[in-house]
């Protein structure tokens, strides 16, 4: 038999892709699990993964102050021209006052610089790029544990990243003794990343006395300080209380950076609104830093987005909207605190192995439950309650409707995996 092969002489030759040998990168630790949650058909599934506020029905909440600000912006029919490289002036002027207070000496003396950023992540990237360009080859120290993106951001800027002790797994609280020892051992000029409030992921914050001890070490060791400020106002419901650490550092004459996100406390997750600010010891240093940060912003994204910045600036600069926002933060904070109490009560009522006082001792969006990876896997597989393998849960995903179900899932898993 003879076979006739038809060949398309006009077909382009097959050329191997330049990227054929590139293997897929691993999925993001958080958003990969979110994707699994969305794909799960279970009607009982619960999302305790992403740090985004949810109301008592588990739904996203558009803050009334944000809605009113957007209404005013829409009716003003403002232009869509480029912002300056350093962002919306009304935002840059107002943001430091929220962190440092209206009576801040550094603000009054012109020793504070501020630049609009792509939320907190963008602000941290600007810090890393700035320090790298200024030739600061110091090691960056992050808490153990910390927000997953901290390490990646500074490693991408060429820094060696190490950890300092923070979480005490056995007691499920702050390992302050270990933290102090690690800070005292940091080489002079090292860069320390600190969570201003509502530590992510543990929910464990330092007391004022503990902050004072760390500040004293930072001054003595001449460490470079960066405050990650993602939850001011959301943590306790009080903007001033949540900013205590930064204000104390200012009073002690310590220079520091603050990376600000408006995702959590204003619910502007998708707007990527934020700010990077520096408190310097003299006016010229603040001006010089701003010029270098603007250079980095220019090559990274040129100009920041306008809409989210206008929303934030409208709220920060209007007394009526500002008062609304402060009330809304109290409401969000109070709901999270209530869910902590209910979850602890349900865990104890169910006879869940272990002690659970740390649930109510912790603050802010997240709780570091302390359960093992084996228990987490059991919870996800059998109850479809999704969380990070570390046992971190977003308290915003807990409601009066699902808290008993979540507690039972924990109880069943801990009993089934005891000793693992």
Short mmCIF file of C-alpha atoms in Angstrom, two decimals:
data_model
loop_
_atom_site.label_atom_id
_atom_site.label_comp_id
_atom_site.label_asym_id
_atom_site.label_seq_id
_atom_site.Cartn_x
_atom_site.Cartn_y
_atom_site.Cartn_z
CA UNK A 1 0.00 0.00 0.00
CA UNK A 2 1.15 3.49 -0.69
CA UNK A 3 0.27 6.45 1.51
CA UNK A 4 0.02 9.95 0.24
CA UNK A 5 1.21 12.60 2.66
CA UNK A 6 -0.05 16.08 2.04
CA UNK A 7 2.41 18.72 3.13
CA UNK A 8 1.47 22.39 3.40
CA UNK A 9 4.46 24.05 1.83
CA UNK A 10 3.19 27.45 2.95
CA UNK A 11 3.01 26.59 6.68
CA UNK A 12 5.60 28.45 8.80
CA UNK A 13 8.37 26.28 10.24
CA UNK A 14 7.96 25.18 13.86
CA UNK A 15 10.38 27.16 16.02
CA UNK A 16 10.96 26.28 19.65
CA UNK A 17 10.07 29.11 22.03
CA UNK A 18 12.92 30.94 23.66
CA UNK A 19 11.09 30.24 26.93
CA UNK A 20 10.44 26.53 26.37
CA UNK A 21 12.74 25.56 29.24
CA UNK A 22 11.14 27.97 31.71
CA UNK A 23 9.18 26.08 34.34
CA UNK A 24 6.15 27.63 36.04
CA UNK A 25 6.79 29.57 39.22
CA UNK A 26 5.06 28.30 42.37
CA UNK A 27 1.68 29.81 43.10
CA UNK A 28 1.54 32.66 45.61
CA UNK A 29 1.11 31.27 49.11
CA UNK A 30 -2.02 33.31 49.78
CA UNK A 31 -3.70 33.80 46.42
CA UNK A 32 -3.05 30.21 45.40
CA UNK A 33 -5.16 29.02 48.33
CA UNK A 34 -7.81 31.60 47.47
CA UNK A 35 -7.98 30.11 43.99
CA UNK A 36 -8.49 26.65 45.54
CA UNK A 37 -11.27 28.07 47.71
CA UNK A 38 -13.06 29.61 44.72
CA UNK A 39 -12.83 26.34 42.79
CA UNK A 40 -14.26 24.28 45.67
CA UNK A 41 -17.95 23.47 45.06
CA UNK A 42 -18.70 22.78 48.73
CA UNK A 43 -21.64 24.84 50.05
CA UNK A 44 -20.04 24.85 53.51
CA UNK A 45 -16.68 26.30 52.51
CA UNK A 46 -15.24 29.16 54.56
CA UNK A 47 -12.51 31.58 53.50
CA UNK A 48 -10.16 32.52 56.36
CA UNK A 49 -7.25 33.33 54.06
CA UNK A 50 -7.14 36.84 52.63
CA UNK A 51 -6.87 39.86 54.89
CA UNK A 52 -9.88 41.82 53.67
CA UNK A 53 -12.68 43.05 55.89
CA UNK A 54 -16.06 41.33 55.70
CA UNK A 55 -19.32 42.34 57.35
CA UNK A 56 -21.47 40.15 59.63
CA UNK A 57 -22.78 38.37 56.53
CA UNK A 58 -19.34 37.66 55.16
CA UNK A 59 -19.63 40.29 52.42
CA UNK A 60 -17.25 43.08 51.39
CA UNK A 61 -18.18 46.45 52.87
CA UNK A 62 -17.96 49.73 51.01
CA UNK A 63 -17.35 52.29 53.73
CA UNK A 64 -19.99 55.06 53.71
CA UNK A 65 -17.23 57.67 53.94
CA UNK A 66 -15.63 56.21 50.80
CA UNK A 67 -18.98 56.11 49.01
CA UNK A 68 -19.64 59.76 49.86
CA UNK A 69 -16.14 60.80 48.80
CA UNK A 70 -16.57 59.03 45.45
CA UNK A 71 -19.95 60.72 44.98
CA UNK A 72 -18.40 64.13 45.50
CA UNK A 73 -15.46 63.35 43.20
CA UNK A 74 -17.79 62.15 40.42
CA UNK A 75 -19.94 65.29 40.60
CA UNK A 76 -16.87 67.54 40.57
CA UNK A 77 -15.99 66.17 37.11
CA UNK A 78 -12.27 66.34 37.78
CA UNK A 79 -9.65 65.77 35.09
CA UNK A 80 -7.70 62.57 34.47
CA UNK A 81 -4.33 64.22 33.88
CA UNK A 82 -1.10 62.72 35.21
CA UNK A 83 -0.29 63.28 38.84
CA UNK A 84 3.20 64.51 39.76
CA UNK A 85 5.74 61.74 40.32
CA UNK A 86 5.34 62.12 44.09
CA UNK A 87 1.55 61.97 43.88
CA UNK A 88 -1.46 64.02 44.92
CA UNK A 89 -0.31 66.99 47.06
CA UNK A 90 -3.42 66.88 49.26
CA UNK A 91 -2.67 63.26 50.15
CA UNK A 92 1.05 63.81 50.75
CA UNK A 93 0.33 66.68 53.12
CA UNK A 94 -2.38 64.89 55.10
CA UNK A 95 -0.92 61.38 55.43
CA UNK A 96 1.95 62.21 57.83
CA UNK A 97 -0.45 64.03 60.18
CA UNK A 98 -2.50 60.85 60.62
CA UNK A 99 0.63 58.92 61.60
CA UNK A 100 2.45 61.53 63.68
CA UNK A 101 -0.43 63.71 64.87
CA UNK A 102 -1.35 67.31 64.11
CA UNK A 103 1.23 68.67 66.58
CA UNK A 104 4.21 66.69 65.31
CA UNK A 105 7.43 68.73 65.66
CA UNK A 106 8.93 66.94 62.64
CA UNK A 107 6.02 68.02 60.43
CA UNK A 108 6.05 71.60 61.68
CA UNK A 109 9.81 71.85 61.12
CA UNK A 110 9.65 70.40 57.60
CA UNK A 111 11.63 67.28 58.47
CA UNK A 112 9.08 64.85 56.98
CA UNK A 113 8.95 63.81 53.34
CA UNK A 114 6.05 61.93 51.81
CA UNK A 115 5.38 60.38 48.43
CA UNK A 116 2.23 58.63 47.22
CA UNK A 117 2.80 54.92 46.65
CA UNK A 118 1.08 51.87 45.22
CA UNK A 119 -0.32 50.92 48.61
CA UNK A 120 1.94 49.42 51.28
CA UNK A 121 3.62 46.96 48.92
CA UNK A 122 4.65 49.76 46.59
CA UNK A 123 5.95 51.82 49.51
CA UNK A 124 8.12 48.92 50.70
CA UNK A 125 9.44 48.44 47.16
CA UNK A 126 10.42 52.12 47.05
CA UNK A 127 12.26 51.69 50.37
CA UNK A 128 14.16 48.70 49.04
CA UNK A 129 15.03 50.39 45.76
CA UNK A 130 16.11 53.57 47.56
CA UNK A 131 18.41 51.78 49.99
CA UNK A 132 19.91 49.70 47.21
CA UNK A 133 20.62 52.80 45.09
CA UNK A 134 22.11 54.63 48.08
CA UNK A 135 24.57 51.76 48.53
CA UNK A 136 23.17 50.56 51.85
CA UNK A 137 24.41 46.97 51.75
CA UNK A 138 23.13 46.18 55.24
CA UNK A 139 21.16 43.06 56.08
CA UNK A 140 17.39 43.46 56.32
CA UNK A 141 15.83 41.87 59.40
CA UNK A 142 12.18 40.79 59.42
CA UNK A 143 10.18 39.23 62.24
CA UNK A 144 9.73 35.47 62.44
CA UNK A 145 7.04 35.11 61.23
CA UNK A 146 6.04 38.10 59.13
CA UNK A 147 3.95 39.09 56.11
CA UNK A 148 4.98 36.76 53.29
CA UNK A 149 5.90 39.57 50.89
CA UNK A 150 8.50 41.22 53.12
CA UNK A 151 11.24 38.75 52.28
CA UNK A 152 10.55 38.74 48.55
CA UNK A 153 10.46 42.53 48.26
CA UNK A 154 13.85 43.10 49.86
CA UNK A 155 15.50 40.08 48.27
CA UNK A 156 14.39 41.39 44.89
CA UNK A 157 16.26 44.60 45.71
CA UNK A 158 19.44 42.63 46.34
CA UNK A 159 19.40 42.48 50.14
CA UNK A 160 20.32 39.59 52.37
CA UNK A 161 17.22 39.01 54.52
CA UNK A 162 17.38 37.44 57.97
CA UNK A 163 14.86 37.08 60.78
CA UNK A 164 14.60 38.16 64.39
CA UNK A 165 12.63 36.13 66.91
CA UNK A 166 9.06 37.27 67.55
CA UNK A 167 6.54 34.45 68.06
CA UNK A 168 6.67 32.04 70.96
CA UNK A 169 5.00 28.90 69.61
CA UNK A 170 4.91 27.14 72.98
CA UNK A 171 3.21 29.99 74.85
CA UNK A 172 1.56 31.48 71.76
CA UNK A 173 2.63 35.01 72.59
CA UNK A 174 5.53 37.40 72.01
CA UNK A 175 9.05 36.06 72.44
CA UNK A 176 10.28 39.41 73.65
CA UNK A 177 13.41 38.07 75.33
CA UNK A 178 14.49 36.46 72.07
CA UNK A 179 13.59 39.58 70.12
CA UNK A 180 15.72 41.78 72.37
CA UNK A 181 18.67 39.41 72.09
CA UNK A 182 18.43 39.42 68.30
CA UNK A 183 18.19 43.21 68.08
CA UNK A 184 21.20 43.60 70.35
CA UNK A 185 23.15 41.26 68.06
CA UNK A 186 22.30 43.09 64.82
CA UNK A 187 25.34 44.74 63.22
CA UNK A 188 25.35 48.53 63.25
CA UNK A 189 23.38 49.96 60.33
CA UNK A 190 21.18 46.90 59.87
CA UNK A 191 17.67 47.54 58.54
CA UNK A 192 14.83 46.45 60.84
CA UNK A 193 11.27 46.05 59.54
CA UNK A 194 8.73 46.60 62.34
CA UNK A 195 4.95 46.26 62.29
CA UNK A 196 3.50 49.45 63.75
CA UNK A 197 0.37 47.67 65.00
CA UNK A 198 -1.73 44.53 64.37
CA UNK A 199 1.30 42.35 63.63
CA UNK A 200 0.75 40.19 60.55
CA UNK A 201 0.40 37.22 60.91
CA UNK A 202 0.45 36.76 64.69
CA UNK A 203 -1.83 39.55 65.93
CA UNK A 204 0.64 39.97 68.81
CA UNK A 205 1.81 43.54 69.47
CA UNK A 206 4.39 44.93 71.84
CA UNK A 207 3.44 46.92 74.93
CA UNK A 208 4.58 50.54 75.26
CA UNK A 209 7.38 49.49 77.63
CA UNK A 210 8.53 46.85 75.16
CA UNK A 211 8.54 49.40 72.34
CA UNK A 212 10.69 51.69 74.51
CA UNK A 213 13.20 48.90 75.04
CA UNK A 214 13.44 48.19 71.30
CA UNK A 215 13.75 51.93 70.53
CA UNK A 216 16.66 52.20 72.95
CA UNK A 217 18.46 49.31 71.25
CA UNK A 218 17.82 50.84 67.81
CA UNK A 219 19.38 54.11 68.96
CA UNK A 220 22.36 52.39 70.56
CA UNK A 221 22.99 50.07 67.60
CA UNK A 222 22.26 52.81 65.01
CA UNK A 223 19.79 50.55 63.22
CA UNK A 224 17.70 51.71 60.26
CA UNK A 225 13.98 51.54 61.07
CA UNK A 226 11.07 50.90 58.73
CA UNK A 227 7.53 50.82 60.12
CA UNK A 228 5.05 48.78 58.08
CA UNK A 229 1.80 50.63 58.81
CA UNK A 230 -1.00 48.64 57.18
CA UNK A 231 -3.61 48.62 59.96
CA UNK A 232 -3.65 52.00 61.71
CA UNK A 233 -7.15 52.59 63.08
CA UNK A 234 -8.30 49.14 62.03
CA UNK A 235 -6.35 47.49 64.85
CA UNK A 236 -7.94 49.15 67.89
CA UNK A 237 -10.43 51.52 66.30
CA UNK A 238 -8.26 54.44 67.45
CA UNK A 239 -5.88 56.11 64.99
CA UNK A 240 -3.84 57.73 67.75
CA UNK A 241 -3.44 54.60 69.86
CA UNK A 242 -2.34 52.56 66.85
CA UNK A 243 0.32 55.15 65.97
CA UNK A 244 1.92 55.23 69.42
CA UNK A 245 5.15 53.50 68.39
CA UNK A 246 5.95 55.85 65.50
CA UNK A 247 5.18 58.91 67.64
CA UNK A 248 7.43 57.64 70.42
CA UNK A 249 10.28 57.06 67.96
CA UNK A 250 9.86 60.63 66.72
CA UNK A 251 10.02 61.94 70.29
CA UNK A 252 13.28 60.02 70.77
CA UNK A 253 14.91 61.60 67.75
CA UNK A 254 15.04 58.35 65.76
CA UNK A 255 14.90 58.65 61.97
CA UNK A 256 12.52 56.17 60.36
CA UNK A 257 10.40 55.34 57.34
CA UNK A 258 6.68 54.53 57.42
CA UNK A 259 5.04 52.53 54.64
CA UNK A 260 1.32 53.28 54.66
CA UNK A 261 -1.52 51.26 53.17
CA UNK A 262 -5.13 52.42 52.94
CA UNK A 263 -6.36 49.00 51.86
CA UNK A 264 -7.49 47.82 55.28
CA UNK A 265 -8.57 50.92 57.20
CA UNK A 266 -10.42 52.43 54.22
CA UNK A 267 -11.30 49.22 52.40
CA UNK A 268 -9.54 50.48 49.25
CA UNK A 269 -8.00 47.11 48.39
CA UNK A 270 -8.28 47.46 44.63
CA UNK A 271 -7.32 51.14 44.45
CA UNK A 272 -3.70 50.56 45.57
CA UNK A 273 -3.62 53.76 47.59
CA UNK A 274 -0.72 54.31 49.95
CA UNK A 275 2.12 56.56 50.98
CA UNK A 276 5.79 56.35 51.93
CA UNK A 277 7.01 58.88 54.47
CA UNK A 278 10.33 59.53 56.18
CA UNK A 279 10.95 61.33 59.45
CA UNK A 280 14.42 62.88 59.24
CA UNK A 281 16.54 64.83 61.69
CA UNK A 282 16.93 67.84 59.39
CA UNK A 283 15.10 69.55 56.55
CA UNK A 284 17.76 69.03 53.88
CA UNK A 285 17.87 65.27 54.47
CA UNK A 286 14.12 65.06 53.95
CA UNK A 287 14.39 67.00 50.67
CA UNK A 288 17.29 64.90 49.44
CA UNK A 289 15.53 61.62 50.24
CA UNK A 290 12.41 62.77 48.41
CA UNK A 291 14.43 63.56 45.30
CA UNK A 292 15.95 60.06 45.29
CA UNK A 293 12.65 58.30 45.99
CA UNK A 294 11.03 60.23 43.12
CA UNK A 295 13.81 58.98 40.84
CA UNK A 296 12.94 55.39 41.78
CA UNK A 297 9.21 55.98 41.34
CA UNK A 298 9.82 57.45 37.89
CA UNK A 299 11.54 54.34 36.56
CA UNK A 300 9.14 51.93 38.27
CA UNK A 301 5.73 53.37 37.31
CA UNK A 302 6.28 57.03 36.41
CA UNK A 303 3.15 58.44 38.09
CA UNK A 304 0.81 56.99 40.72
CA UNK A 305 -2.95 56.43 40.13
CA UNK A 306 -5.34 59.25 40.83
CA UNK A 307 -8.75 57.93 41.86
CA UNK A 308 -7.83 56.15 45.08
CA UNK A 309 -5.61 59.05 46.11
CA UNK A 310 -8.49 61.47 45.65
CA UNK A 311 -10.72 59.32 47.84
CA UNK A 312 -8.15 59.20 50.63
CA UNK A 313 -7.34 62.90 50.40
CA UNK A 314 -11.03 63.81 50.44
CA UNK A 315 -11.58 61.86 53.65
CA UNK A 316 -8.41 63.00 55.40
CA UNK A 317 -9.03 66.67 54.65
CA UNK A 318 -12.79 66.95 55.20
CA UNK A 319 -13.89 67.07 58.89
CA UNK A 320 -17.27 65.47 58.16
CA UNK A 321 -15.83 62.56 56.16
CA UNK A 322 -12.96 62.16 58.61
CA UNK A 323 -15.41 61.80 61.51
CA UNK A 324 -17.42 59.23 59.51
CA UNK A 325 -14.26 57.26 58.81
CA UNK A 326 -13.20 57.21 62.45
CA UNK A 327 -16.62 55.83 63.42
CA UNK A 328 -16.39 53.18 60.70
CA UNK A 329 -12.99 52.01 61.95
CA UNK A 330 -14.41 51.60 65.42
CA UNK A 331 -17.21 49.50 63.97
CA UNK A 332 -14.83 47.26 62.00
CA UNK A 333 -12.47 46.86 64.93
CA UNK A 334 -15.34 46.06 67.30
CA UNK A 335 -16.72 43.36 65.00
CA UNK A 336 -13.32 41.67 64.77
CA UNK A 337 -12.93 41.82 68.57
CA UNK A 338 -16.40 40.30 68.99
CA UNK A 339 -15.53 37.45 66.62
CA UNK A 340 -12.42 36.73 68.68
CA UNK A 341 -14.54 36.35 71.80
CA UNK A 342 -17.11 34.17 70.04
CA UNK A 343 -14.49 31.92 68.43
CA UNK A 344 -12.72 31.36 71.72
CA UNK A 345 -16.05 30.60 73.42
CA UNK A 346 -17.02 28.08 70.73
CA UNK A 347 -13.60 26.40 70.79
CA UNK A 348 -13.79 25.98 74.54
CA UNK A 349 -17.43 24.90 74.44
CA UNK A 350 -16.56 22.19 71.91
CA UNK A 351 -13.82 20.85 74.17
CA UNK A 352 -11.10 21.65 71.67
CA UNK A 353 -7.69 20.44 72.93
CA UNK A 354 -5.37 23.17 74.17
CA UNK A 355 -5.85 26.66 75.59
CA UNK A 356 -7.37 29.42 73.48
CA UNK A 357 -6.85 32.63 75.41
CA UNK A 358 -4.38 33.76 72.74
CA UNK A 359 -7.30 34.21 70.32
CA UNK A 360 -8.66 37.07 72.43
CA UNK A 361 -5.21 38.34 73.45
CA UNK A 362 -4.27 39.00 69.83
CA UNK A 363 -5.27 42.10 67.86
CA UNK A 364 -6.17 43.13 64.36
CA UNK A 365 -7.06 41.28 61.19
CA UNK A 366 -5.29 38.00 61.85
CA UNK A 367 -4.96 35.30 64.46
CA UNK A 368 -2.03 32.94 64.66
CA UNK A 369 -3.90 29.93 65.97
CA UNK A 370 -0.84 27.81 66.69
CA UNK A 371 -2.32 24.65 65.17
CA UNK A 372 -0.04 22.26 63.29
CA UNK A 373 0.19 21.90 59.51
CA UNK A 374 -1.35 18.45 59.86
CA UNK A 375 -4.35 19.92 61.64
CA UNK A 376 -4.69 22.65 59.02
CA UNK A 377 -4.64 20.06 56.25
CA UNK A 378 -7.36 18.08 58.07
CA UNK A 379 -9.51 21.20 58.48
CA UNK A 380 -9.22 22.17 54.82
CA UNK A 381 -9.79 18.63 53.53
CA UNK A 382 -12.69 17.68 55.75
CA UNK A 383 -14.45 20.91 56.66
CA UNK A 384 -13.46 23.08 53.68
CA UNK A 385 -12.34 25.85 56.02
CA UNK A 386 -9.47 27.42 54.09
CA UNK A 387 -6.47 28.99 55.86
CA UNK A 388 -2.71 29.25 55.49
CA UNK A 389 -0.62 26.16 56.34
CA UNK A 390 0.92 28.16 59.21
CA UNK A 391 -2.45 28.20 60.97
CA UNK A 392 -2.96 31.92 60.41
CA UNK A 393 -6.61 32.85 59.94
CA UNK A 394 -8.28 36.07 58.93
CA UNK A 395 -10.70 36.97 61.70
CA UNK A 396 -12.69 39.00 59.17
CA UNK A 397 -13.89 35.71 57.67
CA UNK A 398 -15.46 34.64 60.97
CA UNK A 399 -19.14 35.48 61.43
CA UNK A 400 -21.89 34.63 63.87
CA UNK A 401 -23.23 32.26 61.21
CA UNK A 402 -20.08 30.16 60.77
CA UNK A 403 -18.17 30.49 64.05
CA UNK A 404 -19.56 27.27 65.57
CA UNK A 405 -18.79 25.37 62.35
CA UNK A 406 -15.22 26.69 62.36
CA UNK A 407 -14.72 25.75 66.02
CA UNK A 408 -15.97 22.20 65.41
CA UNK A 409 -13.61 21.87 62.44
CA UNK A 410 -10.70 22.87 64.67
CA UNK A 411 -11.79 20.51 67.43
CA UNK A 412 -12.19 17.53 65.09
CA UNK A 413 -8.85 18.19 63.41
CA UNK A 414 -6.86 18.58 66.63
CA UNK A 415 -8.29 15.38 68.04
CA UNK A 416 -7.66 13.50 64.79
CA UNK A 417 -4.08 14.74 64.43
CA UNK A 418 -3.02 14.70 68.06
CA UNK A 419 0.68 14.01 68.30
CA UNK A 420 1.36 14.86 64.64
#
